[in-house]
MMTF fields as JSON, N, C-alpha, C and O atoms, coordinates in Angstrom:
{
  "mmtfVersion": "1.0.0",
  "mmtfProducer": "UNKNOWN",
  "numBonds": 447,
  "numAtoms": 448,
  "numGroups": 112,
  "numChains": 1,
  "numModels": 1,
  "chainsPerModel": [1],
  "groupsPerChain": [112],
  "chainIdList": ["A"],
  "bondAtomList": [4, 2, 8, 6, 12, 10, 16, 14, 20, 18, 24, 22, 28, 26, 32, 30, 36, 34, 40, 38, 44, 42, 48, 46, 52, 50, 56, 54, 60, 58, 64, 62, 68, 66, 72, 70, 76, 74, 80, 78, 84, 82, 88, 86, 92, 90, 96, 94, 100, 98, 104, 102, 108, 106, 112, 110, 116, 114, 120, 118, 124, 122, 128, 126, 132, 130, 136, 134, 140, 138, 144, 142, 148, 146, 152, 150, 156, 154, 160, 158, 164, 162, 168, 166, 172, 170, 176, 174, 180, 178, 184, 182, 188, 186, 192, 190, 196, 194, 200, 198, 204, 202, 208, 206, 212, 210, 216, 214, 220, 218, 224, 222, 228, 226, 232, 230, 236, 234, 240, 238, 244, 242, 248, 246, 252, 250, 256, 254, 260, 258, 264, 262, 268, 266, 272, 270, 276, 274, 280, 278, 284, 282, 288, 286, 292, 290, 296, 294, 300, 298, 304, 302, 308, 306, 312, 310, 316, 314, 320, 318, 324, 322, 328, 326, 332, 330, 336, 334, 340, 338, 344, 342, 348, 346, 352, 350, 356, 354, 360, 358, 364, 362, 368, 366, 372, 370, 376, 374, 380, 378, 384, 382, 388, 386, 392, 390, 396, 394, 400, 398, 404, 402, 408, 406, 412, 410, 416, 414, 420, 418, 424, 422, 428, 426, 432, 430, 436, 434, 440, 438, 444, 442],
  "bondOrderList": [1, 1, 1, 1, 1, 1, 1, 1, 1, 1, 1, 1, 1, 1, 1, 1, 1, 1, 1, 1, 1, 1, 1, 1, 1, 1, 1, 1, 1, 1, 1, 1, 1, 1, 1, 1, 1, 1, 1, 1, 1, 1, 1, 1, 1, 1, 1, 1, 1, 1, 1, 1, 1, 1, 1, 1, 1, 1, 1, 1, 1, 1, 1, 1, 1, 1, 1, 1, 1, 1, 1, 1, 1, 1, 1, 1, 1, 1, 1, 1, 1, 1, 1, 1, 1, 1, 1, 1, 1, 1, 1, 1, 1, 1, 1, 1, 1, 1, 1, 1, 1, 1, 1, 1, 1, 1, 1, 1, 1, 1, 1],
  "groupList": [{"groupName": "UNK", "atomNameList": ["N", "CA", "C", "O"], "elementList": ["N", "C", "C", "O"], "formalChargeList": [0, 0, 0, 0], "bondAtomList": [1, 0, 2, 1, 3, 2], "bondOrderList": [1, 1, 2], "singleLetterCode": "X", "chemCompType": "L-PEPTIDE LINKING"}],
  "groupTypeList": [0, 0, 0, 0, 0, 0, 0, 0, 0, 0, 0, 0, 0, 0, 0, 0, 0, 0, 0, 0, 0, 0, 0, 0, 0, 0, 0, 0, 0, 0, 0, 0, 0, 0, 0, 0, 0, 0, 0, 0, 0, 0, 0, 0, 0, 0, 0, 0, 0, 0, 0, 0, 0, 0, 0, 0, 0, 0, 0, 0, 0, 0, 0, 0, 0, 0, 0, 0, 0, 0, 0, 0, 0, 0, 0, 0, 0, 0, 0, 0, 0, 0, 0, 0, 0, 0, 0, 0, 0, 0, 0, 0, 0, 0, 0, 0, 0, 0, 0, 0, 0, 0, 0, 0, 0, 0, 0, 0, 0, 0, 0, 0],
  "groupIdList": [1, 2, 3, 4, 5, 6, 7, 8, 9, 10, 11, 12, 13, 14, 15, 16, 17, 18, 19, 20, 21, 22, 23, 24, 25, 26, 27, 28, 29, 30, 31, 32, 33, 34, 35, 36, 37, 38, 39, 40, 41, 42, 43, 44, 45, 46, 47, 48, 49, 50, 51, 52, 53, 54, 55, 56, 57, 58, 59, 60, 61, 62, 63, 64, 65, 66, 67, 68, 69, 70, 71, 72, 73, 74, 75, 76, 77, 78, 79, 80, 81, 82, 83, 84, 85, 86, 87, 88, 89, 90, 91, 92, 93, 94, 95, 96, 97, 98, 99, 100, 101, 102, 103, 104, 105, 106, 107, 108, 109, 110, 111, 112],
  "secStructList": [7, 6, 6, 7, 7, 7, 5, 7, 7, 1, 1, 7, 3, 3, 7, 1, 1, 7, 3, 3, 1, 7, 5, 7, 5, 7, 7, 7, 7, 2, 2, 2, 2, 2, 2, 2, 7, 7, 1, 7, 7, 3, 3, 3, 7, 6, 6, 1, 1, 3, 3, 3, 7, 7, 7, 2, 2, 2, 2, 6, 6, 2, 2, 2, 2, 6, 5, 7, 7, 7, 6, 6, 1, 7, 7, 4, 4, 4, 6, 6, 6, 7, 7, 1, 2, 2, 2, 2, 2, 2, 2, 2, 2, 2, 2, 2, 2, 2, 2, 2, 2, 2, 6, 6, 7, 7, 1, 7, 7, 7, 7, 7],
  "xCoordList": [160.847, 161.97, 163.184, 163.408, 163.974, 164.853, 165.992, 165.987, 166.763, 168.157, 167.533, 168.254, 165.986, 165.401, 165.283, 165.332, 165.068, 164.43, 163.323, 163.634, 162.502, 161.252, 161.414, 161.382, 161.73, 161.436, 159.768, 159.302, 159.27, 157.756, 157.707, 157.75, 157.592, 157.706, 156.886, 156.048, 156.721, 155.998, 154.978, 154.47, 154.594, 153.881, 153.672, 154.698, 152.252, 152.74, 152.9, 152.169, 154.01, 154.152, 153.927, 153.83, 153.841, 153.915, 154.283, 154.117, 154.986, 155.94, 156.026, 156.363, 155.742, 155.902, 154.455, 154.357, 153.217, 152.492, 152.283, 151.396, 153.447, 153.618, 153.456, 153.893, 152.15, 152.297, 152.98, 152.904, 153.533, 154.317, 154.423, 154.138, 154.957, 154.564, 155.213, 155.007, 156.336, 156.972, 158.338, 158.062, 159.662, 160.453, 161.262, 161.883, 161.369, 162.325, 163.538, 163.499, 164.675, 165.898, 165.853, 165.02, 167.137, 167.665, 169.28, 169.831, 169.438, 170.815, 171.655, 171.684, 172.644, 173.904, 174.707, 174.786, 175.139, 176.144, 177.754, 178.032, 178.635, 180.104, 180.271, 180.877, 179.526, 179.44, 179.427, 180.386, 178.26, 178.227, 179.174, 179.751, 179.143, 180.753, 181.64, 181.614, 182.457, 183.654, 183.653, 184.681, 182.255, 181.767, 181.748, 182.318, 181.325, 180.922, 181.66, 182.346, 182.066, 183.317, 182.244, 181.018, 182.954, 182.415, 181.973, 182.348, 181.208, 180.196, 181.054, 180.817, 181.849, 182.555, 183.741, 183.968, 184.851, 186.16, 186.916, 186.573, 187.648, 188.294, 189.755, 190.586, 189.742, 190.49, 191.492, 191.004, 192.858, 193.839, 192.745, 191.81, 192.768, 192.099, 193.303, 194.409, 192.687, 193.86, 194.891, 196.096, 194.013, 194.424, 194.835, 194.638, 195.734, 196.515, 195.515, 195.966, 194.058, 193.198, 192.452, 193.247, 191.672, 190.854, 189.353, 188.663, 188.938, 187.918, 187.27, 187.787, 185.502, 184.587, 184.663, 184.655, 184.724, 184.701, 183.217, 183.207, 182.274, 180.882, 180.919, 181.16, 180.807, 180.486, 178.996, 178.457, 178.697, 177.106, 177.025, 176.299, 177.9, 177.65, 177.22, 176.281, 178.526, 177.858, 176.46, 175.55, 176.537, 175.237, 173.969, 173.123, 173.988, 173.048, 173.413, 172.641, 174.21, 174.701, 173.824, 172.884, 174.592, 174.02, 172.21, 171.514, 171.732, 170.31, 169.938, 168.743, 170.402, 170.271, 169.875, 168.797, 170.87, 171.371, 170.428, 169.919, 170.186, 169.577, 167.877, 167.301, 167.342, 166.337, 165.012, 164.932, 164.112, 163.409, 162.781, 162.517, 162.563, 162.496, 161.284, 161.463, 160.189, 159.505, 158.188, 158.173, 156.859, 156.086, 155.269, 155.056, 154.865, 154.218, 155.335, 154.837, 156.026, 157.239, 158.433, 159.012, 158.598, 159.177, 160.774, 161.288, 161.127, 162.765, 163.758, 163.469, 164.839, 166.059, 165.053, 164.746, 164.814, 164.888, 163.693, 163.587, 162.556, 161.454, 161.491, 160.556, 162.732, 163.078, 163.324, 163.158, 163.686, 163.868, 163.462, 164.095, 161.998, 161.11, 160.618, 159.744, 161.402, 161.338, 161.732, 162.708, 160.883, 161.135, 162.918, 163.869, 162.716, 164.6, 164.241, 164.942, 162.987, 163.011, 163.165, 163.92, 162.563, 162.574, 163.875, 164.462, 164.031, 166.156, 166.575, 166.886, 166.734, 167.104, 166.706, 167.616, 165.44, 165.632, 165.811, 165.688, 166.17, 166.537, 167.983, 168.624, 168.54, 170.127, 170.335, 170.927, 169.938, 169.983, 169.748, 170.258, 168.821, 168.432, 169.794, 170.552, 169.709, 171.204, 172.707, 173.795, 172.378, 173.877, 173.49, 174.243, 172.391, 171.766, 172.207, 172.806, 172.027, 172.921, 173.941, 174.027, 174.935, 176.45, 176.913, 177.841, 176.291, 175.607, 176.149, 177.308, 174.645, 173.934, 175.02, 175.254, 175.494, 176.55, 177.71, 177.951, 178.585, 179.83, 179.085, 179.609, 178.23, 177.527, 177.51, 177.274, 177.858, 178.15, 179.19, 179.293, 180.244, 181.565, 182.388, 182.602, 182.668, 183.269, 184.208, 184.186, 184.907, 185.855, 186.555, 186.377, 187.697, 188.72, 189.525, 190.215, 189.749, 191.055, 191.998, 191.845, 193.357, 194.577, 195.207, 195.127, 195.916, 197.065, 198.422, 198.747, 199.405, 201.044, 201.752, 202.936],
  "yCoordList": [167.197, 167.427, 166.667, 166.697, 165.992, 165.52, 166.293, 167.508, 165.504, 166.759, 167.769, 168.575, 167.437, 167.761, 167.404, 166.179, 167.792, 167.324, 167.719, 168.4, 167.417, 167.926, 167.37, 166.162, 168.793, 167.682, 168.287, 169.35, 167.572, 167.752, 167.798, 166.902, 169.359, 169.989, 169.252, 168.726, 168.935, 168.359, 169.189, 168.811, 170.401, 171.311, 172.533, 172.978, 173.129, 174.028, 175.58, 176.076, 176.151, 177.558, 178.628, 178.575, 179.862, 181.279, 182.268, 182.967, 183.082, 184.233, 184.474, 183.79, 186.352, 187.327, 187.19, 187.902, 186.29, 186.554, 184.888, 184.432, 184.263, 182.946, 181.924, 181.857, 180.75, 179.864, 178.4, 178.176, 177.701, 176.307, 175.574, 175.948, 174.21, 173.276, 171.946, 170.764, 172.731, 171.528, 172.79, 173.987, 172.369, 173.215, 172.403, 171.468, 172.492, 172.126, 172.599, 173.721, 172.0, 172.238, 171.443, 170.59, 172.039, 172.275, 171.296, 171.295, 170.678, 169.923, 170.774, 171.502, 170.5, 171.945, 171.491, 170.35, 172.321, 172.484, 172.528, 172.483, 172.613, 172.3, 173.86, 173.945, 175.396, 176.566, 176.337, 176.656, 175.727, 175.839, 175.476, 176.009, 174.045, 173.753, 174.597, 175.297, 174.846, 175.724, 176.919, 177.38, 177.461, 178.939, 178.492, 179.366, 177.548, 177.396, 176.018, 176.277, 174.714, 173.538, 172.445, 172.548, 171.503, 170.448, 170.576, 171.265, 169.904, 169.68, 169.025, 169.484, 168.169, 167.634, 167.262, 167.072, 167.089, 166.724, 165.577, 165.677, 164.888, 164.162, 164.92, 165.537, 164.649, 165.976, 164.901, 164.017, 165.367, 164.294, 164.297, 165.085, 163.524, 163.43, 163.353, 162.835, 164.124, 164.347, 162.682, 162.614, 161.637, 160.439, 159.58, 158.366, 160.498, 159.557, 159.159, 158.705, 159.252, 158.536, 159.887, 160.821, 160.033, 160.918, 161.052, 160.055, 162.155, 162.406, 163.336, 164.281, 162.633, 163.968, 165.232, 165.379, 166.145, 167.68, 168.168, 168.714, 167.896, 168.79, 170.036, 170.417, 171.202, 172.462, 172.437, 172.235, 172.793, 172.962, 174.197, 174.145, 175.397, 176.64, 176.46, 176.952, 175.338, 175.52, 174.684, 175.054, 173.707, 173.609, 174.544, 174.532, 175.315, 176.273, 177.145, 178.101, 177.172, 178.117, 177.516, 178.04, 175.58, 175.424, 175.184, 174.493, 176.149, 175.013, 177.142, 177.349, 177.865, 179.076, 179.142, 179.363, 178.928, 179.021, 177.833, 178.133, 176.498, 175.674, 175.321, 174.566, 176.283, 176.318, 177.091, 178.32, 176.322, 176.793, 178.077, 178.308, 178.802, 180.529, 180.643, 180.069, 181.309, 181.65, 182.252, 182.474, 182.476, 183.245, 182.31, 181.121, 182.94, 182.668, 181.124, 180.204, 181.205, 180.128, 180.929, 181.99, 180.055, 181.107, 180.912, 180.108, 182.089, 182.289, 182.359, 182.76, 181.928, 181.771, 182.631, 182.331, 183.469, 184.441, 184.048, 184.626, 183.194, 182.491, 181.002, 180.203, 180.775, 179.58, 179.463, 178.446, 180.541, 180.95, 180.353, 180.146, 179.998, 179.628, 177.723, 177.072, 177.341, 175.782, 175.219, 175.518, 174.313, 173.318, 172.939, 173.122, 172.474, 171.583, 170.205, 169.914, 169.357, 168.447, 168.71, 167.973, 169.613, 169.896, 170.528, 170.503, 171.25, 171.467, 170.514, 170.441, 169.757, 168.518, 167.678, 167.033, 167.492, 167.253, 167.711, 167.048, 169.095, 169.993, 169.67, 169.316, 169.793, 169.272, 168.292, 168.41, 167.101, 166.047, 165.607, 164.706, 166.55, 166.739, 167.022, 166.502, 167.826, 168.462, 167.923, 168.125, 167.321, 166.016, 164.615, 163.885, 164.682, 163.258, 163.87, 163.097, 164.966, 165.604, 164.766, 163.729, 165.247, 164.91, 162.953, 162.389, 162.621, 161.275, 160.802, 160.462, 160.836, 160.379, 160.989, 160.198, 161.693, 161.963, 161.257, 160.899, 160.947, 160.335, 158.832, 158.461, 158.086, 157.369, 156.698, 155.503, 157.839, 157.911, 157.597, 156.72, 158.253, 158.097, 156.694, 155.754, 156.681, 155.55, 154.696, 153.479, 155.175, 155.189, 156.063, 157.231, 155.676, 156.984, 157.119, 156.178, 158.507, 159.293, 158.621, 157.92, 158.593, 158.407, 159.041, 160.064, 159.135, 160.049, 159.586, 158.418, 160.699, 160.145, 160.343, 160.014],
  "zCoordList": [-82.36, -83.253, -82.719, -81.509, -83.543, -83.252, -82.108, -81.909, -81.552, -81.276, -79.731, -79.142, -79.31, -78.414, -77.463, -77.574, -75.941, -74.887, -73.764, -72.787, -73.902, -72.856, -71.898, -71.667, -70.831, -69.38, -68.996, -69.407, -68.361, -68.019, -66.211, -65.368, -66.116, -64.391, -63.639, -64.372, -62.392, -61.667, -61.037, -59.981, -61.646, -61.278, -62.437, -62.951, -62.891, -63.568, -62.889, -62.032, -63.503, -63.129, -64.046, -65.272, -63.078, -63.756, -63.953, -62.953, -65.19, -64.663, -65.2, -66.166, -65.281, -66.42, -67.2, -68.199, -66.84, -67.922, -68.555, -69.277, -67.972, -68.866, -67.639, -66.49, -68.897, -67.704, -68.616, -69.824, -67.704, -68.334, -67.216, -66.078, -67.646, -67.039, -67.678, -67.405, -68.918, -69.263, -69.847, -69.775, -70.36, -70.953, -72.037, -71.531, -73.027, -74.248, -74.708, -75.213, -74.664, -74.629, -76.243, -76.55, -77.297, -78.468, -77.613, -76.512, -78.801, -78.46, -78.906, -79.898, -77.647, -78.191, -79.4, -79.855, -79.722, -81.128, -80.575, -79.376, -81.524, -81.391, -80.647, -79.579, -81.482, -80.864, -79.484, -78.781, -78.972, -77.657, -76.709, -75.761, -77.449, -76.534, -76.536, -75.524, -77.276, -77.449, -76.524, -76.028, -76.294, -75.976, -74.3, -73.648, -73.583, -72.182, -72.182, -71.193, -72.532, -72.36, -71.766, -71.759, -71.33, -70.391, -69.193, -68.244, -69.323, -67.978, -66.689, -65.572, -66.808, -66.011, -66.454, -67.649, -65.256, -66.19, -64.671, -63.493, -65.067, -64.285, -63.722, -64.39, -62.317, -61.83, -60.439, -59.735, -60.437, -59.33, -58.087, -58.228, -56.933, -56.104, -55.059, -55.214, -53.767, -52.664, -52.456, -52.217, -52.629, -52.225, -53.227, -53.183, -54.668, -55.654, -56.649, -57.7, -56.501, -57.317, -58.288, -58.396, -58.694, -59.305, -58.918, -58.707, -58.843, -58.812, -59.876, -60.472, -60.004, -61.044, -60.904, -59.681, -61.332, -61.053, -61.901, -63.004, -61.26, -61.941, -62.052, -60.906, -62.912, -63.163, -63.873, -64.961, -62.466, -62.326, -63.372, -64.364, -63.033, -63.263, -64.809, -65.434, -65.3, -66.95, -67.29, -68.032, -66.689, -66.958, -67.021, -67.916, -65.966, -66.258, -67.074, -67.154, -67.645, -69.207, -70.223, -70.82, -70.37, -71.116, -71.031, -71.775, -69.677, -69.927, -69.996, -70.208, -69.914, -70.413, -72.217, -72.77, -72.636, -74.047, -74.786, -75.866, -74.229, -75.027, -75.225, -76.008, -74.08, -73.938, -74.74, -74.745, -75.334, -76.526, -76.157, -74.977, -76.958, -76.936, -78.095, -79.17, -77.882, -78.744, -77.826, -76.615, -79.035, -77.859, -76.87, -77.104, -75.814, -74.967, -74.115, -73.466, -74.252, -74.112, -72.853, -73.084, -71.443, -70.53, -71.362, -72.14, -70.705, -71.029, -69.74, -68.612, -70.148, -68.494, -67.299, -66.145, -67.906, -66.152, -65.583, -64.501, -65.847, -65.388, -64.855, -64.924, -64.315, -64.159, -62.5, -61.827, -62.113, -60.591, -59.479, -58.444, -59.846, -58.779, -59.146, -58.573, -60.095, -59.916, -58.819, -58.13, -58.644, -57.319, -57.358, -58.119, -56.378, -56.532, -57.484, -58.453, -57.05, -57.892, -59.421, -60.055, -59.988, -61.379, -62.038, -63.12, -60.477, -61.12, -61.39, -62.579, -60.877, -61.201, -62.224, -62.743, -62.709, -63.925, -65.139, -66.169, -65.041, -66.081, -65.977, -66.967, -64.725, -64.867, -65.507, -66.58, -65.075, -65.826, -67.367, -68.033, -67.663, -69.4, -70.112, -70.93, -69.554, -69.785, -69.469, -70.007, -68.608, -68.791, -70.031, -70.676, -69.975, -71.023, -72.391, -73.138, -72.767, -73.987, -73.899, -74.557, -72.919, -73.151, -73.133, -73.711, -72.617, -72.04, -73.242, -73.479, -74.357, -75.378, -76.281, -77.195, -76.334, -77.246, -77.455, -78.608, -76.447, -76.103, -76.614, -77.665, -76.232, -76.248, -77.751, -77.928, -79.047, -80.311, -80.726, -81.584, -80.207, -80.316, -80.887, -80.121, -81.814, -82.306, -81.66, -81.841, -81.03, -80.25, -79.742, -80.088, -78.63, -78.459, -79.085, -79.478, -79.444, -80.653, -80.319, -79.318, -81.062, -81.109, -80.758, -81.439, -80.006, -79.36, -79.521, -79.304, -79.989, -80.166, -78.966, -78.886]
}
């Protein structure tokens, strides 16, 4: 389905009953944003310059909230025991949203 992303685990797991081995994330909506914000924001840096500010935390909001739900399909709280490698590419799924979005953008707004 369009608007989707499968990341495919480097291992399959089990929990609660459920086994998987890949997870599908739903592209967030304007809701989502509004509800949990940006993933990162550009922030003064001690030395006059700027630095990234990552909020991991929302990411795992949004990889809470965007993650496909149905039966036999794990849900947030079965996610616990992923490797670090596969955190990581769930993080990353989840920044490729925002990525691929901006990526659209016609340009930058106008400001007075």
């Amino acid at each position: 389905m369009a608007g989707e992303k499968t990341v495919r685990l480097s291992q399959g797991y089990e929990a609660h009953g459920r086994s998987f081995s890949s997870l599908t994330f739903r592209e967030p909506k304007m809701v989502d944003f509004e509800e949990i914000g940006e993933i990162a924001e550009y922030q003064p840096a001690p030395n006059g310059g700027t630095m990234l500010l990552h909020h991991d935390d929302r990411i795992w909001k949004y990889r809470d909230r965007l993650l496909k739900r149905g039966d036999g399909l794990p849900d947030a709280g079965d996610l616990g025991e992923l490797t670090l490698a596969d955190a990581i590419a769930v993080k990353e799924a989840i920044s490729d949203f925002f990525t691929q979005a901006r990526a659209k953008l016609p340009g930058k707004p106008r400001t007075s």
